[in-house]
mmCIF file of C-alpha atoms in Angstrom:
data_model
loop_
_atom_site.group_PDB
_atom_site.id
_atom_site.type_symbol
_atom_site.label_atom_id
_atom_site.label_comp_id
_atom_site.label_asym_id
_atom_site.label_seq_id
_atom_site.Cartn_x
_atom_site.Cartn_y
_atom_site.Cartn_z
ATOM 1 C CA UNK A 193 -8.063 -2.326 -23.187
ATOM 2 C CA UNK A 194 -4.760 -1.396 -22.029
ATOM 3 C CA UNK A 195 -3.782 0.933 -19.040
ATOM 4 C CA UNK A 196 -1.246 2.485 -17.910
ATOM 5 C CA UNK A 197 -0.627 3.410 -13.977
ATOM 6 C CA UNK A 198 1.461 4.952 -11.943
ATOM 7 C CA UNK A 199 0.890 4.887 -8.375
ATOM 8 C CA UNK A 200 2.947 7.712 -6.194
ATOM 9 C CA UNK A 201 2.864 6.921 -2.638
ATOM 10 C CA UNK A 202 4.558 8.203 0.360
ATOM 11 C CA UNK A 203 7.356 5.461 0.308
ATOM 12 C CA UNK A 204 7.201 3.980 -2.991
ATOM 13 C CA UNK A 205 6.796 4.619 -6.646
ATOM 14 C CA UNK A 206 4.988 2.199 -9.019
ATOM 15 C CA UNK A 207 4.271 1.228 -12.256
ATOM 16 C CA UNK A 208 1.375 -0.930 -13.538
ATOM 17 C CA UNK A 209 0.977 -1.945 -17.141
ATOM 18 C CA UNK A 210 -1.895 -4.000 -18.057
ATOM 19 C CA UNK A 211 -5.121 -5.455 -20.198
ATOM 20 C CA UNK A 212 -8.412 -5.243 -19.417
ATOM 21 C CA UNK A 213 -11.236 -7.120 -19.810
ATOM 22 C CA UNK A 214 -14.239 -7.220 -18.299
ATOM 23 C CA UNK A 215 -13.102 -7.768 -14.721
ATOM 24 C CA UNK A 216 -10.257 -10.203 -15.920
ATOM 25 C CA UNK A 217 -7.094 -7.937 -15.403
ATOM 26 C CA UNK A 218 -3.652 -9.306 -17.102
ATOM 27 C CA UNK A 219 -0.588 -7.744 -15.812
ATOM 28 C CA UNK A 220 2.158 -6.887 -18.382
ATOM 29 C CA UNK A 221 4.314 -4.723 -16.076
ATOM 30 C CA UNK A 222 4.869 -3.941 -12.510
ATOM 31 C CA UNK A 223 7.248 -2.599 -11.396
ATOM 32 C CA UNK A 224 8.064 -0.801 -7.560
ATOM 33 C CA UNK A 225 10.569 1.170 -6.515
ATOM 34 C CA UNK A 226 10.844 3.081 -3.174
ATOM 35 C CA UNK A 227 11.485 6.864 -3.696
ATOM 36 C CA UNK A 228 10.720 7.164 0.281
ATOM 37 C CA UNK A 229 8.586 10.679 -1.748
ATOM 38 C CA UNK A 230 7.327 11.344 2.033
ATOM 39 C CA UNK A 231 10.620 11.447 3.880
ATOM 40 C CA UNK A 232 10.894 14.497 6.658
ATOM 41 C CA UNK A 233 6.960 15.631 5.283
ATOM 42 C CA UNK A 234 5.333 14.845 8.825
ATOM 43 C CA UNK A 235 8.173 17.255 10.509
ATOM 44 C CA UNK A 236 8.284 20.260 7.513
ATOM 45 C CA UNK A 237 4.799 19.728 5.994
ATOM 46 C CA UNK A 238 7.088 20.246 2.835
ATOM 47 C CA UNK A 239 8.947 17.795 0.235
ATOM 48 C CA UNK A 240 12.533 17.733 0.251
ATOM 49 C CA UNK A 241 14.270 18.383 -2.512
ATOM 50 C CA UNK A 242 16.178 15.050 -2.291
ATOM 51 C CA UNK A 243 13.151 13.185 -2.306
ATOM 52 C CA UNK A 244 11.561 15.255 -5.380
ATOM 53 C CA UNK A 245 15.212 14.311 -7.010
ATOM 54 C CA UNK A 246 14.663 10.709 -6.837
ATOM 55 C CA UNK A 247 11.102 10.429 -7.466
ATOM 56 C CA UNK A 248 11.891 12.664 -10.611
ATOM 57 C CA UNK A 249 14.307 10.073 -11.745
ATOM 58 C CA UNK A 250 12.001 7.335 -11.271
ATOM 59 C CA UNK A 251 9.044 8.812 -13.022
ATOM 60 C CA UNK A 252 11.310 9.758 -16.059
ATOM 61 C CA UNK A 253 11.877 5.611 -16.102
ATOM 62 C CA UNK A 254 8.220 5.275 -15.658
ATOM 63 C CA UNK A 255 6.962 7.066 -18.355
ATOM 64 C CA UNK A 256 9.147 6.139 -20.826
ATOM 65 C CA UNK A 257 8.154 2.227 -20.245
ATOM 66 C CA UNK A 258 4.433 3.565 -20.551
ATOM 67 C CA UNK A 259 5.068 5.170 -23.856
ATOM 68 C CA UNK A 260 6.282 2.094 -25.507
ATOM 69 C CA UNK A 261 3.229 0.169 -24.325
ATOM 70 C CA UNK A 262 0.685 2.703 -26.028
ATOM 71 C CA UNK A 263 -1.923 2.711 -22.867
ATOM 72 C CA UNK A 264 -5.353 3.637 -24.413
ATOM 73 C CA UNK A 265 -6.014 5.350 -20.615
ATOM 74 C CA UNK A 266 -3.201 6.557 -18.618
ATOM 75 C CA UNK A 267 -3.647 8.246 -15.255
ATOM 76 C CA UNK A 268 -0.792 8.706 -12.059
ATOM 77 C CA UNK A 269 -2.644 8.028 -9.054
ATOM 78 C CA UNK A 270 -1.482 10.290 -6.309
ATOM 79 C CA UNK A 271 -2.474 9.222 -2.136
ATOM 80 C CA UNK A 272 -1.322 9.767 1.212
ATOM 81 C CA UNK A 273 1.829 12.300 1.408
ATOM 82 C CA UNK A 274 0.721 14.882 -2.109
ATOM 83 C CA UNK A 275 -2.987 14.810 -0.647
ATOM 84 C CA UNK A 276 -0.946 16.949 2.565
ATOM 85 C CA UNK A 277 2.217 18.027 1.663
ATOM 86 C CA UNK A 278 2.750 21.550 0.988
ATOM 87 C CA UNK A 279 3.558 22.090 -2.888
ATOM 88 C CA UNK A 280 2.344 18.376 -3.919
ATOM 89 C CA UNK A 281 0.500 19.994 -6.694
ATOM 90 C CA UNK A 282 2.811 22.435 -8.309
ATOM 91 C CA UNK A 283 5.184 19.396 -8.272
ATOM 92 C CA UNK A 284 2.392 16.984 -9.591
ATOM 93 C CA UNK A 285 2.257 19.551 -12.479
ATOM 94 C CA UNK A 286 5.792 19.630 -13.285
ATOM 95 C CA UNK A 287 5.730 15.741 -12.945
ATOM 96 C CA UNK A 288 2.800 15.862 -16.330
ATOM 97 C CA UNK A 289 4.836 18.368 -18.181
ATOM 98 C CA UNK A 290 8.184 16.313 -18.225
ATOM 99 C CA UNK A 291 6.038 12.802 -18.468
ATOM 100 C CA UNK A 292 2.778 13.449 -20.402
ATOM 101 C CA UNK A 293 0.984 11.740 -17.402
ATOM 102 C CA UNK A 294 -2.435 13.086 -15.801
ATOM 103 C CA UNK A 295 -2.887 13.119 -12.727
ATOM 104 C CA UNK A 296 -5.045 12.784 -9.813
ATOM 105 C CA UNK A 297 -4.727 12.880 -5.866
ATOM 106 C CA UNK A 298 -6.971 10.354 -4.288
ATOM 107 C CA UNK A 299 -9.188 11.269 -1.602
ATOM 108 C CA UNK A 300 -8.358 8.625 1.549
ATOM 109 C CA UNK A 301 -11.926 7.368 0.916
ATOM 110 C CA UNK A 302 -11.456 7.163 -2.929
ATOM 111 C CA UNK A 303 -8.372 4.835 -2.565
ATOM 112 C CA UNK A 304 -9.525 2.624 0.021
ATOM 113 C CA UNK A 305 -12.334 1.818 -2.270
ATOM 114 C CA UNK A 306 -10.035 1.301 -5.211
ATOM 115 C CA UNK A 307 -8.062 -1.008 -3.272
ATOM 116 C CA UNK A 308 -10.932 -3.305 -2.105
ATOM 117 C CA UNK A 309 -12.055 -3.487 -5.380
ATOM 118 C CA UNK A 310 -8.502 -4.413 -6.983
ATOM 119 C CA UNK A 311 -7.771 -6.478 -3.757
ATOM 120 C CA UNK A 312 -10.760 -8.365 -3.983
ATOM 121 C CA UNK A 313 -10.858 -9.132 -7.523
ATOM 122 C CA UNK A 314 -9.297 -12.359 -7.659
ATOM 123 C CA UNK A 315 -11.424 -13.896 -5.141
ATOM 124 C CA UNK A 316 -14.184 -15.340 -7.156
ATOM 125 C CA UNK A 317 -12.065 -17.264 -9.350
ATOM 126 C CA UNK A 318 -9.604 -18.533 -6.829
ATOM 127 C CA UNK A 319 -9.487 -21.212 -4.478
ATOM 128 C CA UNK A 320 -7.957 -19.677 -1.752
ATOM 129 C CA UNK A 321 -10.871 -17.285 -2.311
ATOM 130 C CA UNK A 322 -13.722 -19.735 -2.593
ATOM 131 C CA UNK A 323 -14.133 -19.961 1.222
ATOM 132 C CA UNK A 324 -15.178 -16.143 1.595
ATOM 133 C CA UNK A 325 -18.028 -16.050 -0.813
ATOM 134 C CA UNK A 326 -20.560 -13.271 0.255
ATOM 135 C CA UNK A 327 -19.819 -12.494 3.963
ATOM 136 C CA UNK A 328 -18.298 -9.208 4.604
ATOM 137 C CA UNK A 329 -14.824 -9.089 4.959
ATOM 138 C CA UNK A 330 -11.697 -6.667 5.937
ATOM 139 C CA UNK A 331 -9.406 -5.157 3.176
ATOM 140 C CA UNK A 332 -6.718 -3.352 4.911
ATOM 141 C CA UNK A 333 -4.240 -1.509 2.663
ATOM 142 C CA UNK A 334 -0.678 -0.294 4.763
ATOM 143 C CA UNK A 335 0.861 2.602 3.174
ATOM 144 C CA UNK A 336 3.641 4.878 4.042
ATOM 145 C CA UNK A 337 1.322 7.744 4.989
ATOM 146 C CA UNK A 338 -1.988 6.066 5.900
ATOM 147 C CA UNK A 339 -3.843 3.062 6.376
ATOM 148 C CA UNK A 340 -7.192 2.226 4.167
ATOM 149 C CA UNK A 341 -9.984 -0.360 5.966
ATOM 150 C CA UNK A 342 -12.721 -1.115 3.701
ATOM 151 C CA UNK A 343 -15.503 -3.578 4.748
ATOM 152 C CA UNK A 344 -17.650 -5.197 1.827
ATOM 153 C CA UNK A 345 -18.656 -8.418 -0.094
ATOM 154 C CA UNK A 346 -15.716 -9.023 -2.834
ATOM 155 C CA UNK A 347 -17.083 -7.723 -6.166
ATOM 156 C CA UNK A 348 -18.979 -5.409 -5.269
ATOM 157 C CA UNK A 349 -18.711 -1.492 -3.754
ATOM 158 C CA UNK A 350 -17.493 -1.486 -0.254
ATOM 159 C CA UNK A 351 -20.304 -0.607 2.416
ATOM 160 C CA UNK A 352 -17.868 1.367 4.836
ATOM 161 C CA UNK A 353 -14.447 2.641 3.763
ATOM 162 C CA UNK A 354 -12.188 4.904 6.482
ATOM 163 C CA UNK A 355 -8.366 6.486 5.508
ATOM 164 C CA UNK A 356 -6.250 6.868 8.771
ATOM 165 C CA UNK A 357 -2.871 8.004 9.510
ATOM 166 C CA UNK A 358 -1.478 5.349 10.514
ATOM 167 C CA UNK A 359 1.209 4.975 7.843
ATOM 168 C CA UNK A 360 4.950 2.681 8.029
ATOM 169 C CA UNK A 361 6.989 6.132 7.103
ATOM 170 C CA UNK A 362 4.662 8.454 9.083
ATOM 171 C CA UNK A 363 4.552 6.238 12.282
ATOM 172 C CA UNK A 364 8.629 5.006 12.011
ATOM 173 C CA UNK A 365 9.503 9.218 11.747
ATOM 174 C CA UNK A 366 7.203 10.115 14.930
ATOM 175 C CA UNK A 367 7.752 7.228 16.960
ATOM 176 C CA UNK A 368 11.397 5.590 16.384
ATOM 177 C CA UNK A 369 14.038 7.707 17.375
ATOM 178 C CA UNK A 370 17.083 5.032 17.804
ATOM 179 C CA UNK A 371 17.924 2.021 15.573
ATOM 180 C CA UNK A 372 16.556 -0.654 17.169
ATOM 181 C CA UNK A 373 13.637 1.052 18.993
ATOM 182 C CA UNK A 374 13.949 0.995 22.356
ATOM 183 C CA UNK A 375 11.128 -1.485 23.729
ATOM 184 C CA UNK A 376 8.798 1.349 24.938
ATOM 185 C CA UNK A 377 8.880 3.213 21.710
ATOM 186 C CA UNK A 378 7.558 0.099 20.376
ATOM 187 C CA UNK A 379 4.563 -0.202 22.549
ATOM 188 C CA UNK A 380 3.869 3.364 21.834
ATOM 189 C CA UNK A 381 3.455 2.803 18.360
ATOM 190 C CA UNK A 382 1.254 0.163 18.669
ATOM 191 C CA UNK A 383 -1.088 1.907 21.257
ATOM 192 C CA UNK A 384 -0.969 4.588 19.231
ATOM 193 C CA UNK A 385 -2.418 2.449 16.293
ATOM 194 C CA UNK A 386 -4.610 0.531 18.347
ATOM 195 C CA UNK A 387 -6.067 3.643 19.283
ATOM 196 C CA UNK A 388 -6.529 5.168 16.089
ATOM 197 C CA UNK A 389 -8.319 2.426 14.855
ATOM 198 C CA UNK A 390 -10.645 2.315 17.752
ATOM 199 C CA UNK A 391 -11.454 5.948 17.135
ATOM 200 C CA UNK A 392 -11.690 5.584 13.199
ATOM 201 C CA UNK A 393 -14.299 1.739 12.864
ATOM 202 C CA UNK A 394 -17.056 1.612 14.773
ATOM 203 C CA UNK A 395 -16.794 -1.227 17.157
ATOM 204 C CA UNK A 396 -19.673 -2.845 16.094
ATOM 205 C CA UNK A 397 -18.451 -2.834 12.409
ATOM 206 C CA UNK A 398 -14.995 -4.355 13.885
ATOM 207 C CA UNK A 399 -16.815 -7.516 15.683
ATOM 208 C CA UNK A 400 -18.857 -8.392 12.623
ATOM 209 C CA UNK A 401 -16.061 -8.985 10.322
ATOM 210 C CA UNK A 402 -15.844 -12.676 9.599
ATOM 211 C CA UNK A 403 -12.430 -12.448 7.260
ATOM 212 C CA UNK A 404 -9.898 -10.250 6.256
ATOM 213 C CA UNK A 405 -7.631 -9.521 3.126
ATOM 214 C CA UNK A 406 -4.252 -7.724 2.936
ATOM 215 C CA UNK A 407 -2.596 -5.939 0.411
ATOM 216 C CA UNK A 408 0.690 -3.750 -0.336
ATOM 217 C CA UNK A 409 3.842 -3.611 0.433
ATOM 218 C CA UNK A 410 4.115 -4.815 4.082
ATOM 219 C CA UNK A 411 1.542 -7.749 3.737
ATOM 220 C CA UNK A 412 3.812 -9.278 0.928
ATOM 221 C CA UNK A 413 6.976 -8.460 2.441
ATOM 222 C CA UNK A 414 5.800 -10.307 5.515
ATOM 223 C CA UNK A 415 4.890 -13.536 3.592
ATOM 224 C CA UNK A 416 7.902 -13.433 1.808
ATOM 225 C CA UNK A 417 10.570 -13.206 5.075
ATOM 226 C CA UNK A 418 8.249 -15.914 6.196
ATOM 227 C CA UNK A 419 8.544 -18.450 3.710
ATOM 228 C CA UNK A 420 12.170 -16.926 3.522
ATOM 229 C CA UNK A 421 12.060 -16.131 0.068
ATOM 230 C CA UNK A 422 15.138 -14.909 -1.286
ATOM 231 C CA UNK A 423 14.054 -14.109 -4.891
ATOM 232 C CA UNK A 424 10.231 -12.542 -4.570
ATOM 233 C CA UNK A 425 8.217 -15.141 -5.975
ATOM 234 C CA UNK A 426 4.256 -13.598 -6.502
ATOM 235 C CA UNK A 427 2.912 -17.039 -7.185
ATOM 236 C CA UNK A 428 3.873 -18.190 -3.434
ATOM 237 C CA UNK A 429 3.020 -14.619 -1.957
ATOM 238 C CA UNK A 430 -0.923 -14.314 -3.300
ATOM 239 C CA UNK A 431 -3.391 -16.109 -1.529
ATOM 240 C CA UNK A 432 -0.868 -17.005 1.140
ATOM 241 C CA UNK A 433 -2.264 -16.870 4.972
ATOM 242 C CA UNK A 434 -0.832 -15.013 7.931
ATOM 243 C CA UNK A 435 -1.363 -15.651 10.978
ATOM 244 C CA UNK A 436 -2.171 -13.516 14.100
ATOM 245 C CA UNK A 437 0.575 -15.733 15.787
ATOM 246 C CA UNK A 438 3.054 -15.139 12.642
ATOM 247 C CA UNK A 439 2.980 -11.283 12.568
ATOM 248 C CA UNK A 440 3.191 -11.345 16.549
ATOM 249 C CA UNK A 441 6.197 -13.341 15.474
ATOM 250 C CA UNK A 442 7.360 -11.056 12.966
ATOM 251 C CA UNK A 443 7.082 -8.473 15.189
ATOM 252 C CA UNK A 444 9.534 -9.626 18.253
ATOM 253 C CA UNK A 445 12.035 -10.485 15.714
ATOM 254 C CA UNK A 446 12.330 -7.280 14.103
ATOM 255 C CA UNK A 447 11.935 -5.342 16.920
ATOM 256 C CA UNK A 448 15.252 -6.254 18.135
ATOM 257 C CA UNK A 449 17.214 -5.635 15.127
ATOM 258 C CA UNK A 450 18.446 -2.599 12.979
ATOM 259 C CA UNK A 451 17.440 -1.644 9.953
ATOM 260 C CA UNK A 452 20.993 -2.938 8.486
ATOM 261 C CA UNK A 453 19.940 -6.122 9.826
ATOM 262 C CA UNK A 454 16.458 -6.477 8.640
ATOM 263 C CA UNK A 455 17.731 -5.837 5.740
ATOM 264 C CA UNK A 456 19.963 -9.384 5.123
ATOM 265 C CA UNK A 457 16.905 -11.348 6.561
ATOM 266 C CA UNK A 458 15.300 -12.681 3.002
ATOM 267 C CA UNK A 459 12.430 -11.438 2.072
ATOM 268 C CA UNK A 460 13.110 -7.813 3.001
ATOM 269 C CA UNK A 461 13.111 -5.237 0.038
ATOM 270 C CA UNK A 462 15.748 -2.411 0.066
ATOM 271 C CA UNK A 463 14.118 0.665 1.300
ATOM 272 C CA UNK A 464 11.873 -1.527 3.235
ATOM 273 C CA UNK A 465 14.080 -2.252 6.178
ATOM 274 C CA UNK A 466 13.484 0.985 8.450
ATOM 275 C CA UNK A 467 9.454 0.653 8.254
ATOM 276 C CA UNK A 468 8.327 -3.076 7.809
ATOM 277 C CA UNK A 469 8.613 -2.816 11.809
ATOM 278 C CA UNK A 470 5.660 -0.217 11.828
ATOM 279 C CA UNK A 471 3.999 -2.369 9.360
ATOM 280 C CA UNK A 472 4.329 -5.232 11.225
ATOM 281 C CA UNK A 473 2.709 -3.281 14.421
ATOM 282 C CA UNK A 474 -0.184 -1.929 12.141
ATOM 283 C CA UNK A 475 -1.123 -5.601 10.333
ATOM 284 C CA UNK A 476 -1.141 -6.975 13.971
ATOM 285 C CA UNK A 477 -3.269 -4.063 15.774
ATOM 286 C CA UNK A 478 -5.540 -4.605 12.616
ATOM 287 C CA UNK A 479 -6.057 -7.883 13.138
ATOM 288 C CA UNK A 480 -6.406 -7.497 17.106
ATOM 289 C CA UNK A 481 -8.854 -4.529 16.322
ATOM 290 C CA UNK A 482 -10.899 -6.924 14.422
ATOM 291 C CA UNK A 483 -10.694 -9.726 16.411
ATOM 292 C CA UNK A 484 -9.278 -11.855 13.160
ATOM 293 C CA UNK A 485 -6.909 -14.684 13.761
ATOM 294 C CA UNK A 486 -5.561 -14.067 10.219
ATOM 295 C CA UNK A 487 -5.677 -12.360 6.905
ATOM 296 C CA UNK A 488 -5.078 -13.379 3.504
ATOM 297 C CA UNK A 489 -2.529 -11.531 1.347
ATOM 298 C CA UNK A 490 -3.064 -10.432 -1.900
ATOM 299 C CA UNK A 491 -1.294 -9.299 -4.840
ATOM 300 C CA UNK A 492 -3.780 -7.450 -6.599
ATOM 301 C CA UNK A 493 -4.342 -3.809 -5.013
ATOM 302 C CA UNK A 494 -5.351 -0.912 -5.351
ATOM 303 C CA UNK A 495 -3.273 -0.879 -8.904
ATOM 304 C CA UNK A 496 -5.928 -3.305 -10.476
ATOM 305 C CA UNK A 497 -8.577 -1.308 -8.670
ATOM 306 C CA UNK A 498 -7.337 1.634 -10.719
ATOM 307 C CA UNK A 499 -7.255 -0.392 -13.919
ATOM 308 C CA UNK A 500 -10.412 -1.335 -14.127
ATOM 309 C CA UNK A 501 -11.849 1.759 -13.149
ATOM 310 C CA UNK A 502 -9.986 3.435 -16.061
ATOM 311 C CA UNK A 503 -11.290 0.540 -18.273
ATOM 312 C CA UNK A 504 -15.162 1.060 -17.159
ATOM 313 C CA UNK A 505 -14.993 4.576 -17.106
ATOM 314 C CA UNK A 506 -15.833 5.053 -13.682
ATOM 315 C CA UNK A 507 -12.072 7.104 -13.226
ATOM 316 C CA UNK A 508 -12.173 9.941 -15.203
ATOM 317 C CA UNK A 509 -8.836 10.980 -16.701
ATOM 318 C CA UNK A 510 -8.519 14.596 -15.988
#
């Protein structure tokens, strides 16, 4: 069957295009592009106009790509910043006049679980997977407004799924108020997550986590400045390991530079550079939390999660 997503988040806007099968999902399209939708929302409450502008524009693009493809299920997944934001919805309608799209605002809950199930998906059949087979493990999902942890055995529904506030654009806006950060802005951030966290999984749930998986936009981003990759390469980015030790590393080099210069260091997308710092601080409080010494990083997310719960039915389109 083929699908059709769009995914709205608070920093980026995405496109997935793709056949389904069973649980075999074959990507056609994807496409991201950051709209930074959530910009000035945790000051106002409200979306700027700007921001509307240029997710507008991007959805336009969007939907016209989804046409061609004639989707047999199409849905736009809304999360973090329109589940909050004053006026998400009348804008979410507007967006479905001008596109044809449905829509739907994920409850925190509802999109960790999607994400753990696209995030896990590859496991059974992959290598790099093999090793996990049916001890629980960590999915943690970074996004601009919030951070999803879901615990579960890959394939199957997660046992324990909790959506905190913890996102790159929510956390960068409170917290960093020069470019660099000044040092004890830094640490403020990362008690702050560290805290959150603590409050959010139970402890006992955090020590009994033998393994952990990664996914979105500041998991790959870190493998990629890693293995310096100057053209994104998805091949070299799924499956690939991070260390405790490398995002600590990650971490005290980007904490001394601005955003201009994150953003010539390879692997860095554009509108990336002013929160992969955050994310940086959240991947490495995760895995502290935890007590993991690393996490695997995975390409499939919560976009396959969405595809092939449009394919079995188990997503209604409204």
């Amino acid at each position: 069957m083929k699908v059709a997503v769009i995914d709205l988040g608070t920093n980026t806007c995405r496109l997935f295009l793709a056949r389904v099968t069973g649980d075999v999902v074959r990507q056609d399209t994807r496409l991201t592009t950051v709209v930074r939708l959530g910009e000035g929302v945790g000051e106002s409450g409200r979306l700027l106009p700007a921001a509307v502008a240029r997710t507008r524009t991007c959805l336009r693009g969007y939907a016209s790509r989804a046409r061609a493809y004639r989707p047999v299920r199409r849905l736009l997944i809304a999360t973090s910043v329109l589940r909050t934001a004053t006026g998400g919805r009348s804008f979410l309608h507007e967006v479905e006049r001008e596109s044809g799209f449905p829509w739907r605002v994920l409850a925190g809950e509802e999109e960790g679980a999607l994400a753990f199930r696209g995030g896990t998906s590859w496991l059974a059949a992959s290598p790099s997977g093999a090793s996990v087979g049916t001890a629980p493990l960590l999915l943690v999902d970074i996004g601009g407004g919030s951070t999803e942890f879901a615990v579960g055995v890959a394939g199957e529904t997660p046992t324990f799924v909790r959506s905190l506030e913890i996102g790159v654009v929510r956390l960068t806006e409170r917290f960093f108020r020069t470019d660099p950060p000044q040092p004890e802005a830094v640490t403020a951030l990362a008690e702050h997550v560290a805290a959150a966290i603590a409050a959010g999984v139970p402890e006992r749930l955090r020590l009994a986590v033998p393994a952990a998986v990664g996914v979105a936009g500041t998991f790959t981003t870190l493998v990629a400045n890693k293995l310096g990759l100057t053209a994104y390469d998805a091949s070299l980015v799924q499956g690939h390991v991070l260390s405790h030790a490398d995002i600590d590393q990650a971490v005290g080099r980007l904490a001394v530079l601005t955003s201009a210069e994150r953003g010539r260091l390879p692997g860095i997308q554009p509108g990336r550079e002013d929160v992969i710092l955050a994310g940086a601080l959240i991947a490495r409080e995760a895995l502290r939390a935890f007590g993991l010494e690393a996490v695997t990083v995975s390409e499939s997310d919560l976009l396959e999660g969405v595809a092939l719960a449009l394919a079995d039915g188990s997503l209604p389109v409204p």
